[in-house]
mmCIF file with all atom_site columns, C-alpha atoms in Angstrom:
data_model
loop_
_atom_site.group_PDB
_atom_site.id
_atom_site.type_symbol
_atom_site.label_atom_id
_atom_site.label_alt_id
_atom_site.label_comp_id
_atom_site.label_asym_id
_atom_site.label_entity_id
_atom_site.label_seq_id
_atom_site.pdbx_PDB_ins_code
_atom_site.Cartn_x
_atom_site.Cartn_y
_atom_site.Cartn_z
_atom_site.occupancy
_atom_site.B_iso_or_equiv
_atom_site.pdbx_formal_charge
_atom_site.auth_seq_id
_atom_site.auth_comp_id
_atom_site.auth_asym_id
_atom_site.auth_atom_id
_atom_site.pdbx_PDB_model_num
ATOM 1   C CA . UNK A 1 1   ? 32.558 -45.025 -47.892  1.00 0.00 ? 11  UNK A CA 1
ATOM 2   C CA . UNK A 1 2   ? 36.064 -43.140 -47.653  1.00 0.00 ? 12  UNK A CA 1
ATOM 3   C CA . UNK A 1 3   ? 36.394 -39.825 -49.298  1.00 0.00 ? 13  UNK A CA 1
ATOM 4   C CA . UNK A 1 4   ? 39.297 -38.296 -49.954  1.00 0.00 ? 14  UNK A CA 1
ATOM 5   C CA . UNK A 1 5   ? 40.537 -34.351 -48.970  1.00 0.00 ? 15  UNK A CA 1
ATOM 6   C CA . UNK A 1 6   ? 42.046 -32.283 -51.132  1.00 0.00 ? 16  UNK A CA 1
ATOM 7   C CA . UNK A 1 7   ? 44.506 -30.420 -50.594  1.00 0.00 ? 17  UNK A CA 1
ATOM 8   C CA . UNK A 1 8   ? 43.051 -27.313 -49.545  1.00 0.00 ? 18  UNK A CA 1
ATOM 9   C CA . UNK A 1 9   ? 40.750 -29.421 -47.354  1.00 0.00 ? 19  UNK A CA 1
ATOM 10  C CA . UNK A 1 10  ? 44.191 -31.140 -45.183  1.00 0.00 ? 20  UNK A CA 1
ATOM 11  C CA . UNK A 1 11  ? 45.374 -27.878 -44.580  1.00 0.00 ? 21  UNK A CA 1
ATOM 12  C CA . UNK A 1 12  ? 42.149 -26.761 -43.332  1.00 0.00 ? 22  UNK A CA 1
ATOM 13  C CA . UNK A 1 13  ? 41.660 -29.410 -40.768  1.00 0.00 ? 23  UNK A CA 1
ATOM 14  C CA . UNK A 1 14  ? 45.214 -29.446 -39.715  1.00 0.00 ? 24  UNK A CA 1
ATOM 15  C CA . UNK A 1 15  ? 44.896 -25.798 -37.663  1.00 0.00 ? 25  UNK A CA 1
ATOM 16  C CA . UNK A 1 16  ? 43.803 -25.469 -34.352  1.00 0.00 ? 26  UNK A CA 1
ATOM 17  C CA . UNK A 1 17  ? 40.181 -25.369 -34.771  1.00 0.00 ? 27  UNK A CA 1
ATOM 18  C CA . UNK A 1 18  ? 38.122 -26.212 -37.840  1.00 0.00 ? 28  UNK A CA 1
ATOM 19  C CA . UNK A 1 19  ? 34.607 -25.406 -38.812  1.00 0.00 ? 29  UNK A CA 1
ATOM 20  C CA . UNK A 1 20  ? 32.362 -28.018 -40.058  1.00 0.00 ? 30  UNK A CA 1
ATOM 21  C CA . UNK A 1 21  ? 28.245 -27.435 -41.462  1.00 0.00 ? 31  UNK A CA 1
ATOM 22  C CA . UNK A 1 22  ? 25.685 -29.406 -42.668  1.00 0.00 ? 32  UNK A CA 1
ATOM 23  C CA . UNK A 1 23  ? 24.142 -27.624 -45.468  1.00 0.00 ? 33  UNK A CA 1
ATOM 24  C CA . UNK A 1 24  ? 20.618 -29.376 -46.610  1.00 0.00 ? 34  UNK A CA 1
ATOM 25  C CA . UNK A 1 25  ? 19.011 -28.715 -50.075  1.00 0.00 ? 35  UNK A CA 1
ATOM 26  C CA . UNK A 1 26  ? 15.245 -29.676 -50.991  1.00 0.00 ? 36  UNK A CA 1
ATOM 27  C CA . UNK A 1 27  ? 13.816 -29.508 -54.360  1.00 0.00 ? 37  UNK A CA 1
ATOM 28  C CA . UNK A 1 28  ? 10.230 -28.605 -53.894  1.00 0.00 ? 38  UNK A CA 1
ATOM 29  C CA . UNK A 1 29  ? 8.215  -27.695 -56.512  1.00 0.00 ? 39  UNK A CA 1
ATOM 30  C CA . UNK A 1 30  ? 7.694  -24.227 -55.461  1.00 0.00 ? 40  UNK A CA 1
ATOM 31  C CA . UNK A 1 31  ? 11.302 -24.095 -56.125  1.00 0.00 ? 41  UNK A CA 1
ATOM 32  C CA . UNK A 1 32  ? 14.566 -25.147 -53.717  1.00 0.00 ? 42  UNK A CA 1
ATOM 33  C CA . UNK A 1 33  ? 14.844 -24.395 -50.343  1.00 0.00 ? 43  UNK A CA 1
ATOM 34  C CA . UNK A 1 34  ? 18.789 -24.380 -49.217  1.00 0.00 ? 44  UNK A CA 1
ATOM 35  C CA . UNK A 1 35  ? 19.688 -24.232 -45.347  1.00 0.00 ? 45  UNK A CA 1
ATOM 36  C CA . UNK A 1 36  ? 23.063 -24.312 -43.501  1.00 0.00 ? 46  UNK A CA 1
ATOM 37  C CA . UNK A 1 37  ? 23.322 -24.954 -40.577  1.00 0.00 ? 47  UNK A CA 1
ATOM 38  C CA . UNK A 1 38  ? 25.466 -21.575 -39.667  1.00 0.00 ? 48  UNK A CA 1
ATOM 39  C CA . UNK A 1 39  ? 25.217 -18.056 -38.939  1.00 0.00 ? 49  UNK A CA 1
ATOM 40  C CA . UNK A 1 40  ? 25.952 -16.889 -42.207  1.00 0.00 ? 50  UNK A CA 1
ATOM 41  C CA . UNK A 1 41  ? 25.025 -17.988 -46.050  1.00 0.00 ? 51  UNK A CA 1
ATOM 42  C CA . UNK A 1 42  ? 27.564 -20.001 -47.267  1.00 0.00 ? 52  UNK A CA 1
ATOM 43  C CA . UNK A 1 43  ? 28.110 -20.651 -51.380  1.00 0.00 ? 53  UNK A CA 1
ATOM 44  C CA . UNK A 1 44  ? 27.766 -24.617 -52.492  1.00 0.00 ? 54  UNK A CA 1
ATOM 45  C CA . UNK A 1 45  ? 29.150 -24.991 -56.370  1.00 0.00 ? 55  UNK A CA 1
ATOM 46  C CA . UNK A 1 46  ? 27.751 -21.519 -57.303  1.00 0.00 ? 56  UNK A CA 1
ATOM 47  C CA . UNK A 1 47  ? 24.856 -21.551 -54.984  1.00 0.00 ? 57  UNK A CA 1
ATOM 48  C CA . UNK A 1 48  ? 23.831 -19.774 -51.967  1.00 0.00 ? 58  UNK A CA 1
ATOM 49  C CA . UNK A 1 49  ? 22.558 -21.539 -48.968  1.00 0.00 ? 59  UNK A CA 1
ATOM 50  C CA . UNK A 1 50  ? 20.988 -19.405 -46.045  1.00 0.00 ? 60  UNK A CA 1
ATOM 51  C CA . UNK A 1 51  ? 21.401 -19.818 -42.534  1.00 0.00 ? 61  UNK A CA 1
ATOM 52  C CA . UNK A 1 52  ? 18.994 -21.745 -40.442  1.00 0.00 ? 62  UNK A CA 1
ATOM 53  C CA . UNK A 1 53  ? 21.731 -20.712 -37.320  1.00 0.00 ? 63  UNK A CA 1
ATOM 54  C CA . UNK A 1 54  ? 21.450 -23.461 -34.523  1.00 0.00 ? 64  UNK A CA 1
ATOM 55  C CA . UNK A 1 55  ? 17.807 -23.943 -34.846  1.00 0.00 ? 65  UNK A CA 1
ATOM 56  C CA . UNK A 1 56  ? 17.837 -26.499 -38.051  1.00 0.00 ? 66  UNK A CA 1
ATOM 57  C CA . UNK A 1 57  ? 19.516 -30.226 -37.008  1.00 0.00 ? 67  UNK A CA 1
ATOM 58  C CA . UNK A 1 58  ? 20.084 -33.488 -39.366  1.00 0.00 ? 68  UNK A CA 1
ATOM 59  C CA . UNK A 1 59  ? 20.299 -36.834 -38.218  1.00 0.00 ? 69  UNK A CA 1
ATOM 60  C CA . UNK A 1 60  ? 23.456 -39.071 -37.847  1.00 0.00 ? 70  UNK A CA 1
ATOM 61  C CA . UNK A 1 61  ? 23.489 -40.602 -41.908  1.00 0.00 ? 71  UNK A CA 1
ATOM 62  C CA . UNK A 1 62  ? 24.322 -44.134 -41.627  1.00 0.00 ? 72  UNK A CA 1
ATOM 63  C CA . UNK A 1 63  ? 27.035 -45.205 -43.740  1.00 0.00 ? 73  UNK A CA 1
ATOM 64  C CA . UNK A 1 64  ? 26.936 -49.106 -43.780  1.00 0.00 ? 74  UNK A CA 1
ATOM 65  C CA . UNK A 1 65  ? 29.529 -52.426 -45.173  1.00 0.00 ? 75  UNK A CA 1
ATOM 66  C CA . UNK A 1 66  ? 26.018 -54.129 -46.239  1.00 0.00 ? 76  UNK A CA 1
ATOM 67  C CA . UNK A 1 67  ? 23.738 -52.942 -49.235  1.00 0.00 ? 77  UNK A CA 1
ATOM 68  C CA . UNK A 1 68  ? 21.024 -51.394 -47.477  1.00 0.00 ? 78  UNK A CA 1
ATOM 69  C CA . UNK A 1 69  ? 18.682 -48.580 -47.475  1.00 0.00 ? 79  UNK A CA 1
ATOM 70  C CA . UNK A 1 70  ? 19.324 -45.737 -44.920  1.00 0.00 ? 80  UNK A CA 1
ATOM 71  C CA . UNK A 1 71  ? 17.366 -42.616 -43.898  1.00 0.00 ? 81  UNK A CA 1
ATOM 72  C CA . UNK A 1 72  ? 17.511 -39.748 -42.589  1.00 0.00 ? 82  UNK A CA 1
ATOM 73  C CA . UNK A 1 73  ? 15.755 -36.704 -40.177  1.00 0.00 ? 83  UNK A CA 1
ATOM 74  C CA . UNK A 1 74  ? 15.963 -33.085 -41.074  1.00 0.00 ? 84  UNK A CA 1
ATOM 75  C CA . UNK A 1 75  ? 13.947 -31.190 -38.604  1.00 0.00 ? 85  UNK A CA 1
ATOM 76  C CA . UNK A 1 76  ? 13.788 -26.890 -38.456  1.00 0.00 ? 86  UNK A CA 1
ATOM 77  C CA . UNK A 1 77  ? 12.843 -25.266 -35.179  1.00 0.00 ? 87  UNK A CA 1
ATOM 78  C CA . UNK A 1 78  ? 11.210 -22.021 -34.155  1.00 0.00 ? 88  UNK A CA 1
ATOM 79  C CA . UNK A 1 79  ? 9.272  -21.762 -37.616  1.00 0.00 ? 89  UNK A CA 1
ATOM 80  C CA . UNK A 1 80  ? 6.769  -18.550 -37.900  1.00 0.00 ? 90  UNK A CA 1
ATOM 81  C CA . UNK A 1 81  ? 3.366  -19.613 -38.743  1.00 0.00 ? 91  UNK A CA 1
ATOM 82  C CA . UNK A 1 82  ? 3.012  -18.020 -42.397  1.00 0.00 ? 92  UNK A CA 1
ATOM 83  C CA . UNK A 1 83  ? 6.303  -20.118 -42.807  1.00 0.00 ? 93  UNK A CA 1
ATOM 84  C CA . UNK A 1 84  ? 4.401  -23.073 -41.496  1.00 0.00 ? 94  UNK A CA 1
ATOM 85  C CA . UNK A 1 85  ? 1.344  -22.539 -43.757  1.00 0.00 ? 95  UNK A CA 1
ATOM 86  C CA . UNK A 1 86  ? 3.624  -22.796 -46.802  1.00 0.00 ? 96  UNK A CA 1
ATOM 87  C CA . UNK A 1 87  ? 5.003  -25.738 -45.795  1.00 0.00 ? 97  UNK A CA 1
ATOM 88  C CA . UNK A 1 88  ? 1.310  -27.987 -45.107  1.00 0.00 ? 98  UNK A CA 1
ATOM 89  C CA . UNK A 1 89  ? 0.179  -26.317 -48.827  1.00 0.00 ? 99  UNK A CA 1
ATOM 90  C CA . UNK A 1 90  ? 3.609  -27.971 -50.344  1.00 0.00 ? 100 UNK A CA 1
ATOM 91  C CA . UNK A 1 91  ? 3.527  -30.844 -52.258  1.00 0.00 ? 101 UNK A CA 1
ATOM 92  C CA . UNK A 1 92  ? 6.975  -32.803 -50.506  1.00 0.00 ? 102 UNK A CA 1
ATOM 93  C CA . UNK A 1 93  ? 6.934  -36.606 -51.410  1.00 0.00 ? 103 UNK A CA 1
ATOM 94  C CA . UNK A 1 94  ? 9.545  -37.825 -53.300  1.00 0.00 ? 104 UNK A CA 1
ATOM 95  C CA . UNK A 1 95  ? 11.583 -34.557 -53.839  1.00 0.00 ? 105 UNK A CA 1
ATOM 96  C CA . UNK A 1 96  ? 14.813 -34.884 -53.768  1.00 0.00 ? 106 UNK A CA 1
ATOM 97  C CA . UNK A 1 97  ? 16.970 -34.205 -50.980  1.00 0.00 ? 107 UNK A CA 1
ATOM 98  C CA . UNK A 1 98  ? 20.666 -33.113 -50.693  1.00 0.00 ? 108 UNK A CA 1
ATOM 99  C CA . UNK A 1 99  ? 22.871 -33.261 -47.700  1.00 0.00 ? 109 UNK A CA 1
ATOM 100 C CA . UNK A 1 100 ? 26.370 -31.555 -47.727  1.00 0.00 ? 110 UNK A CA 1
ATOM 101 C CA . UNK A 1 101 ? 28.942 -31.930 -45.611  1.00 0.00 ? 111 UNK A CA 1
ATOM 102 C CA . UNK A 1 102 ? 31.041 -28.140 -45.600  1.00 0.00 ? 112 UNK A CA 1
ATOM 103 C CA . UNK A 1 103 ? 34.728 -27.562 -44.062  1.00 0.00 ? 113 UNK A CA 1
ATOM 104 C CA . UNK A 1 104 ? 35.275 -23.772 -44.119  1.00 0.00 ? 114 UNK A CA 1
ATOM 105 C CA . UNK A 1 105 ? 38.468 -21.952 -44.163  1.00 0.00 ? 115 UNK A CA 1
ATOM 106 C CA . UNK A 1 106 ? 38.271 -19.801 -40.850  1.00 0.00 ? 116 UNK A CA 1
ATOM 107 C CA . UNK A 1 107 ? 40.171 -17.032 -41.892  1.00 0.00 ? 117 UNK A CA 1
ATOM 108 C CA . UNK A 1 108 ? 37.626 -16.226 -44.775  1.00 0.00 ? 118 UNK A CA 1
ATOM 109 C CA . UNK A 1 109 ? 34.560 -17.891 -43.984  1.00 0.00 ? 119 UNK A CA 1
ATOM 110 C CA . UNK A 1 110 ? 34.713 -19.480 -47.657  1.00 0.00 ? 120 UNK A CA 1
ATOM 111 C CA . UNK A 1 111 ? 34.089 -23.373 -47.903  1.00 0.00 ? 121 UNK A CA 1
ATOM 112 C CA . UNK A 1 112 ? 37.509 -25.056 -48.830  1.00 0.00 ? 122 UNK A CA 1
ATOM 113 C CA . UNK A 1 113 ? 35.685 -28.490 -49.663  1.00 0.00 ? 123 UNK A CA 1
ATOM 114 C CA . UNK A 1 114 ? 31.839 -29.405 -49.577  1.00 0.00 ? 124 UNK A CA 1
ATOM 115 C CA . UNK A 1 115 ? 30.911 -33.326 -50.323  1.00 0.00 ? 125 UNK A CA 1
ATOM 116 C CA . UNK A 1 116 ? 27.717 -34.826 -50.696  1.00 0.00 ? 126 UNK A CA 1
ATOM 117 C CA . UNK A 1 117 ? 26.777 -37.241 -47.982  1.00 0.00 ? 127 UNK A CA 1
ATOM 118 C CA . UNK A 1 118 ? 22.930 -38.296 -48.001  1.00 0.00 ? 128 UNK A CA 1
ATOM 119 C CA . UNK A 1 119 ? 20.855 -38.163 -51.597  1.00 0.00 ? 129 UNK A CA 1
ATOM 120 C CA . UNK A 1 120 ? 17.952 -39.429 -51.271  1.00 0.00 ? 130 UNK A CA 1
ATOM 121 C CA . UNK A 1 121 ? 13.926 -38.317 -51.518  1.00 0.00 ? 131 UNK A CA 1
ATOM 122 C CA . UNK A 1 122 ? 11.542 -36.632 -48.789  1.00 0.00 ? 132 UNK A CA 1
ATOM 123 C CA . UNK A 1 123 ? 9.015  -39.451 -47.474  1.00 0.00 ? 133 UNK A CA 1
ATOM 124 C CA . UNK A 1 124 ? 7.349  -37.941 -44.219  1.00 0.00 ? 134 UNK A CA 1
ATOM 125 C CA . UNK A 1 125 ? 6.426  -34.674 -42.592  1.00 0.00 ? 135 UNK A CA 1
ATOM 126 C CA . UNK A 1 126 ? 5.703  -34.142 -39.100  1.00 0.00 ? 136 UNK A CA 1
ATOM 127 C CA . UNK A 1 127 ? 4.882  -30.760 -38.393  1.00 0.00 ? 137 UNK A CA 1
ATOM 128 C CA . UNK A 1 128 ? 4.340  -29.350 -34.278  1.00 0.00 ? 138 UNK A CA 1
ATOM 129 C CA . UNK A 1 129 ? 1.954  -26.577 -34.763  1.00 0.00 ? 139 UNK A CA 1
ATOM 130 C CA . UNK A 1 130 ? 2.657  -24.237 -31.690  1.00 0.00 ? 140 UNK A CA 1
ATOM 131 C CA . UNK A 1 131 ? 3.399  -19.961 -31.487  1.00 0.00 ? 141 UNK A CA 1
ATOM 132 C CA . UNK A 1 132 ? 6.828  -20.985 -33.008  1.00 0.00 ? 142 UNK A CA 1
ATOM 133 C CA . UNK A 1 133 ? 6.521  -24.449 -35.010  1.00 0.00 ? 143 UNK A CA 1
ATOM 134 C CA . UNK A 1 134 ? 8.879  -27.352 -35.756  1.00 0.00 ? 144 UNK A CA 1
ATOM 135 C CA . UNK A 1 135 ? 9.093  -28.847 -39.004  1.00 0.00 ? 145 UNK A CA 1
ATOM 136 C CA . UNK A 1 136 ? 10.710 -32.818 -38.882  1.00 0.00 ? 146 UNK A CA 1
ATOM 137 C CA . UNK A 1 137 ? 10.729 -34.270 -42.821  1.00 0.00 ? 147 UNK A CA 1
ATOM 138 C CA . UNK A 1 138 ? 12.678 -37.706 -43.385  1.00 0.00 ? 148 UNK A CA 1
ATOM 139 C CA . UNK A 1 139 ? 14.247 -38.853 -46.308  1.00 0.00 ? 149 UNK A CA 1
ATOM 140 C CA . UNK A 1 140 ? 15.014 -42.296 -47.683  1.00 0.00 ? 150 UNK A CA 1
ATOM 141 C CA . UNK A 1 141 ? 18.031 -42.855 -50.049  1.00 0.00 ? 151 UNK A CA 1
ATOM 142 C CA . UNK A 1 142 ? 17.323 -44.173 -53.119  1.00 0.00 ? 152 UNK A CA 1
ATOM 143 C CA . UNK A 1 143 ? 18.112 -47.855 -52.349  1.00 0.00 ? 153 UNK A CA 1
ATOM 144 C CA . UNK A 1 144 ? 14.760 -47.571 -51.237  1.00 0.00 ? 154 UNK A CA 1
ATOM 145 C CA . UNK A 1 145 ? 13.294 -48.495 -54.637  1.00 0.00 ? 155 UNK A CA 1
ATOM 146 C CA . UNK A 1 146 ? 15.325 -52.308 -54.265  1.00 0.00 ? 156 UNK A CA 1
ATOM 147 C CA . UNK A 1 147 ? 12.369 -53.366 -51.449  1.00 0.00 ? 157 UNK A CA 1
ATOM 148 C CA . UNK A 1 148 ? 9.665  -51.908 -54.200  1.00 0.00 ? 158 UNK A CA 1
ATOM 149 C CA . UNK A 1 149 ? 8.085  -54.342 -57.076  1.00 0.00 ? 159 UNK A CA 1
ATOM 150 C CA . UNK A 1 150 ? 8.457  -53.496 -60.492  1.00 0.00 ? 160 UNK A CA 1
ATOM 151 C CA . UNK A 1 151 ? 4.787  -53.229 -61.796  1.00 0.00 ? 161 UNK A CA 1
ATOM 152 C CA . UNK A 1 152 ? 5.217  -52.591 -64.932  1.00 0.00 ? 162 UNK A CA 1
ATOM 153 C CA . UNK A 1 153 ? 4.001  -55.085 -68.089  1.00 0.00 ? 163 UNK A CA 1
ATOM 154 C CA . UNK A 1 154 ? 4.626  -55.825 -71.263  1.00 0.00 ? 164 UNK A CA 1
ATOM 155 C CA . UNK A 1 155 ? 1.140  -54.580 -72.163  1.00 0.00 ? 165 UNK A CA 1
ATOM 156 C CA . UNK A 1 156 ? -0.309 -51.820 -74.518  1.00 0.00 ? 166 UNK A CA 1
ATOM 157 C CA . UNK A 1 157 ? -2.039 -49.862 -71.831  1.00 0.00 ? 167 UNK A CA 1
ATOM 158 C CA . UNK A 1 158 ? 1.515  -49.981 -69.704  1.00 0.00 ? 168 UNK A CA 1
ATOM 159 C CA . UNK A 1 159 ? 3.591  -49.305 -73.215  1.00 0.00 ? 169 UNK A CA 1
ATOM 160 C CA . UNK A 1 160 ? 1.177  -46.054 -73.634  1.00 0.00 ? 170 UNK A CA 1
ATOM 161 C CA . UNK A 1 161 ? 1.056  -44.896 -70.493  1.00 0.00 ? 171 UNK A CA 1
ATOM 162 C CA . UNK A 1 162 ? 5.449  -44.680 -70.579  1.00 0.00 ? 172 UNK A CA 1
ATOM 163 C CA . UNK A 1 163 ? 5.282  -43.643 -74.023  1.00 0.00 ? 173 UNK A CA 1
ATOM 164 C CA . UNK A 1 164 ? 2.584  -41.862 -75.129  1.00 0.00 ? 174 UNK A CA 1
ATOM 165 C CA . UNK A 1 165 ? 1.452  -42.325 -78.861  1.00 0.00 ? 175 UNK A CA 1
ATOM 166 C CA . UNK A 1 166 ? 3.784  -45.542 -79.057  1.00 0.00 ? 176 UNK A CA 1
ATOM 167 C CA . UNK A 1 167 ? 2.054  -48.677 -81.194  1.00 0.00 ? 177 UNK A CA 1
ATOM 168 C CA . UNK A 1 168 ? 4.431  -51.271 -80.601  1.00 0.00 ? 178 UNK A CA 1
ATOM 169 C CA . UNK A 1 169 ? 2.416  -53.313 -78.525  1.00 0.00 ? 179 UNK A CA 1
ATOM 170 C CA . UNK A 1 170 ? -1.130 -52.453 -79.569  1.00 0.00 ? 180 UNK A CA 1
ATOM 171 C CA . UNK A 1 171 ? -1.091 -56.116 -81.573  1.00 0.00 ? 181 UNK A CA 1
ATOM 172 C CA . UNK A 1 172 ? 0.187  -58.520 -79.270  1.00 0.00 ? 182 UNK A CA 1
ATOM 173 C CA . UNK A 1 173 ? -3.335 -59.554 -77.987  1.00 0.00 ? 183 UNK A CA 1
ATOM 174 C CA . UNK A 1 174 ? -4.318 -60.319 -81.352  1.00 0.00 ? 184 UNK A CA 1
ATOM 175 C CA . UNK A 1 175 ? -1.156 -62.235 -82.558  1.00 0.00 ? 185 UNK A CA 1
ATOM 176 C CA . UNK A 1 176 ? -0.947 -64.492 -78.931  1.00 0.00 ? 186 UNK A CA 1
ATOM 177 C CA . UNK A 1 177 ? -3.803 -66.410 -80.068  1.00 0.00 ? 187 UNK A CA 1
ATOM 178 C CA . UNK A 1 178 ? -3.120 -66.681 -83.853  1.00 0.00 ? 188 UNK A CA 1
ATOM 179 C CA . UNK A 1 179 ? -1.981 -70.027 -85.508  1.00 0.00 ? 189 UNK A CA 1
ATOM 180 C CA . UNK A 1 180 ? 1.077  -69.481 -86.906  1.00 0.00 ? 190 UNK A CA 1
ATOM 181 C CA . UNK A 1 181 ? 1.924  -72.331 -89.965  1.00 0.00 ? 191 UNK A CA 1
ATOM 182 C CA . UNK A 1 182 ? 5.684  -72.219 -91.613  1.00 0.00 ? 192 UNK A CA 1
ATOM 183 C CA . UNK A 1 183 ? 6.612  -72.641 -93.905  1.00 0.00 ? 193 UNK A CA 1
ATOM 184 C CA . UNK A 1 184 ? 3.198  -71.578 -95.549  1.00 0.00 ? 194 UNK A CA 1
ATOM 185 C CA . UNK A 1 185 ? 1.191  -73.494 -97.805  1.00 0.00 ? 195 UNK A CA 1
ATOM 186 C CA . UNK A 1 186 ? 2.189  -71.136 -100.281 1.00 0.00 ? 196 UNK A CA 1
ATOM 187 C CA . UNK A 1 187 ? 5.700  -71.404 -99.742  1.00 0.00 ? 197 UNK A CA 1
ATOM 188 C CA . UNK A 1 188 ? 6.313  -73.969 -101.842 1.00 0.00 ? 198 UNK A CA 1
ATOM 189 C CA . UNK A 1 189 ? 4.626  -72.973 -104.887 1.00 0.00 ? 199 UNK A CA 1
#
């Protein structure tokens, strides 16, 4: 997928050095957690994201010609064990996940562009209990959903369960089996 720079974002990478993060958000229902991968809490479209310093990694995210689904690994290091207790009490699957990619201006530590480059939702978490833990959760992207059936019916009890309070198919049972005649004998009359 190519993405284009702005203009802010050229200049930045045309200087002698340039500084790149990952920044990682996860909507758990607790509430968000938001890392970067920096020494310092960055700002993302009016949000703060804290640093997880060089102890949080992501995974290479696959960009492919094809139409396929991708995942990816997010893993945290050196985790305290309250930290860790949280995170086994957490309900995780399915929540979605948000990878950034950040180019920051040097001179002010601000972020000069930040695009989007995995969306996806949590699947798995490994966790390596230890004095300090690690925490390793992978996502899917949501191209996941093409290898999944569709189990849904055109049934009452399906209908209700979507739509609560919804009658529209509560008679189709009945009116399957019914003779139908038309014109009616009364038609013509």
């Amino acid at each position: 997928m190519t993405r284009g720079l702005g203009a802010a974002a050229e200049a930045a990478i045309q200087q002698d050095s340039v500084a790149t993060l990952t920044a990682v958000e996860v909507l758990f229902g607790s509430g968000p957690v938001r890392l970067v991968n920096g020494l310092s809490p960055i700002v993302i479209e009016g949000v703060e994201y804290q640093p997880a310093g060089i102890l949080g990694s992501v995974s290479t995210i696959a960009e492919k010609a094809e139409l396929s689904s991708a995942g990816i690994s997010l893993s945290l290091s050196a985790i305290p064990p309250d930290v860790v207790a949280i995170a086994m009490a957490e309900p995780y699957q399915g929540r979605r996940v948000t990878v950034w990619e950040v180019i920051l201006d040097l001179d002010t530590g601000l972020v000069v562009q930040a695009e989007i480059a995995f969306r996806g939702r949590a699947n798995q978490m490994n966790i390596e209990l230890g004095e300090l833990a690690t925490i390793e959760l992978t996502a899917d992207d949501r191209l996941v959903d093409m290898d999944r059936p569709n189990l849904s019916r055109y049934t009452d009890e399906d209908q209700k369960r979507r739509f609560p309070g919804d009658r529209g198919f509560e008679f189709v049972a009945a009116t399957a089996e019914k003779d139908v005649v038309w014109p009616s004998r009364s038609f013509g009359t």
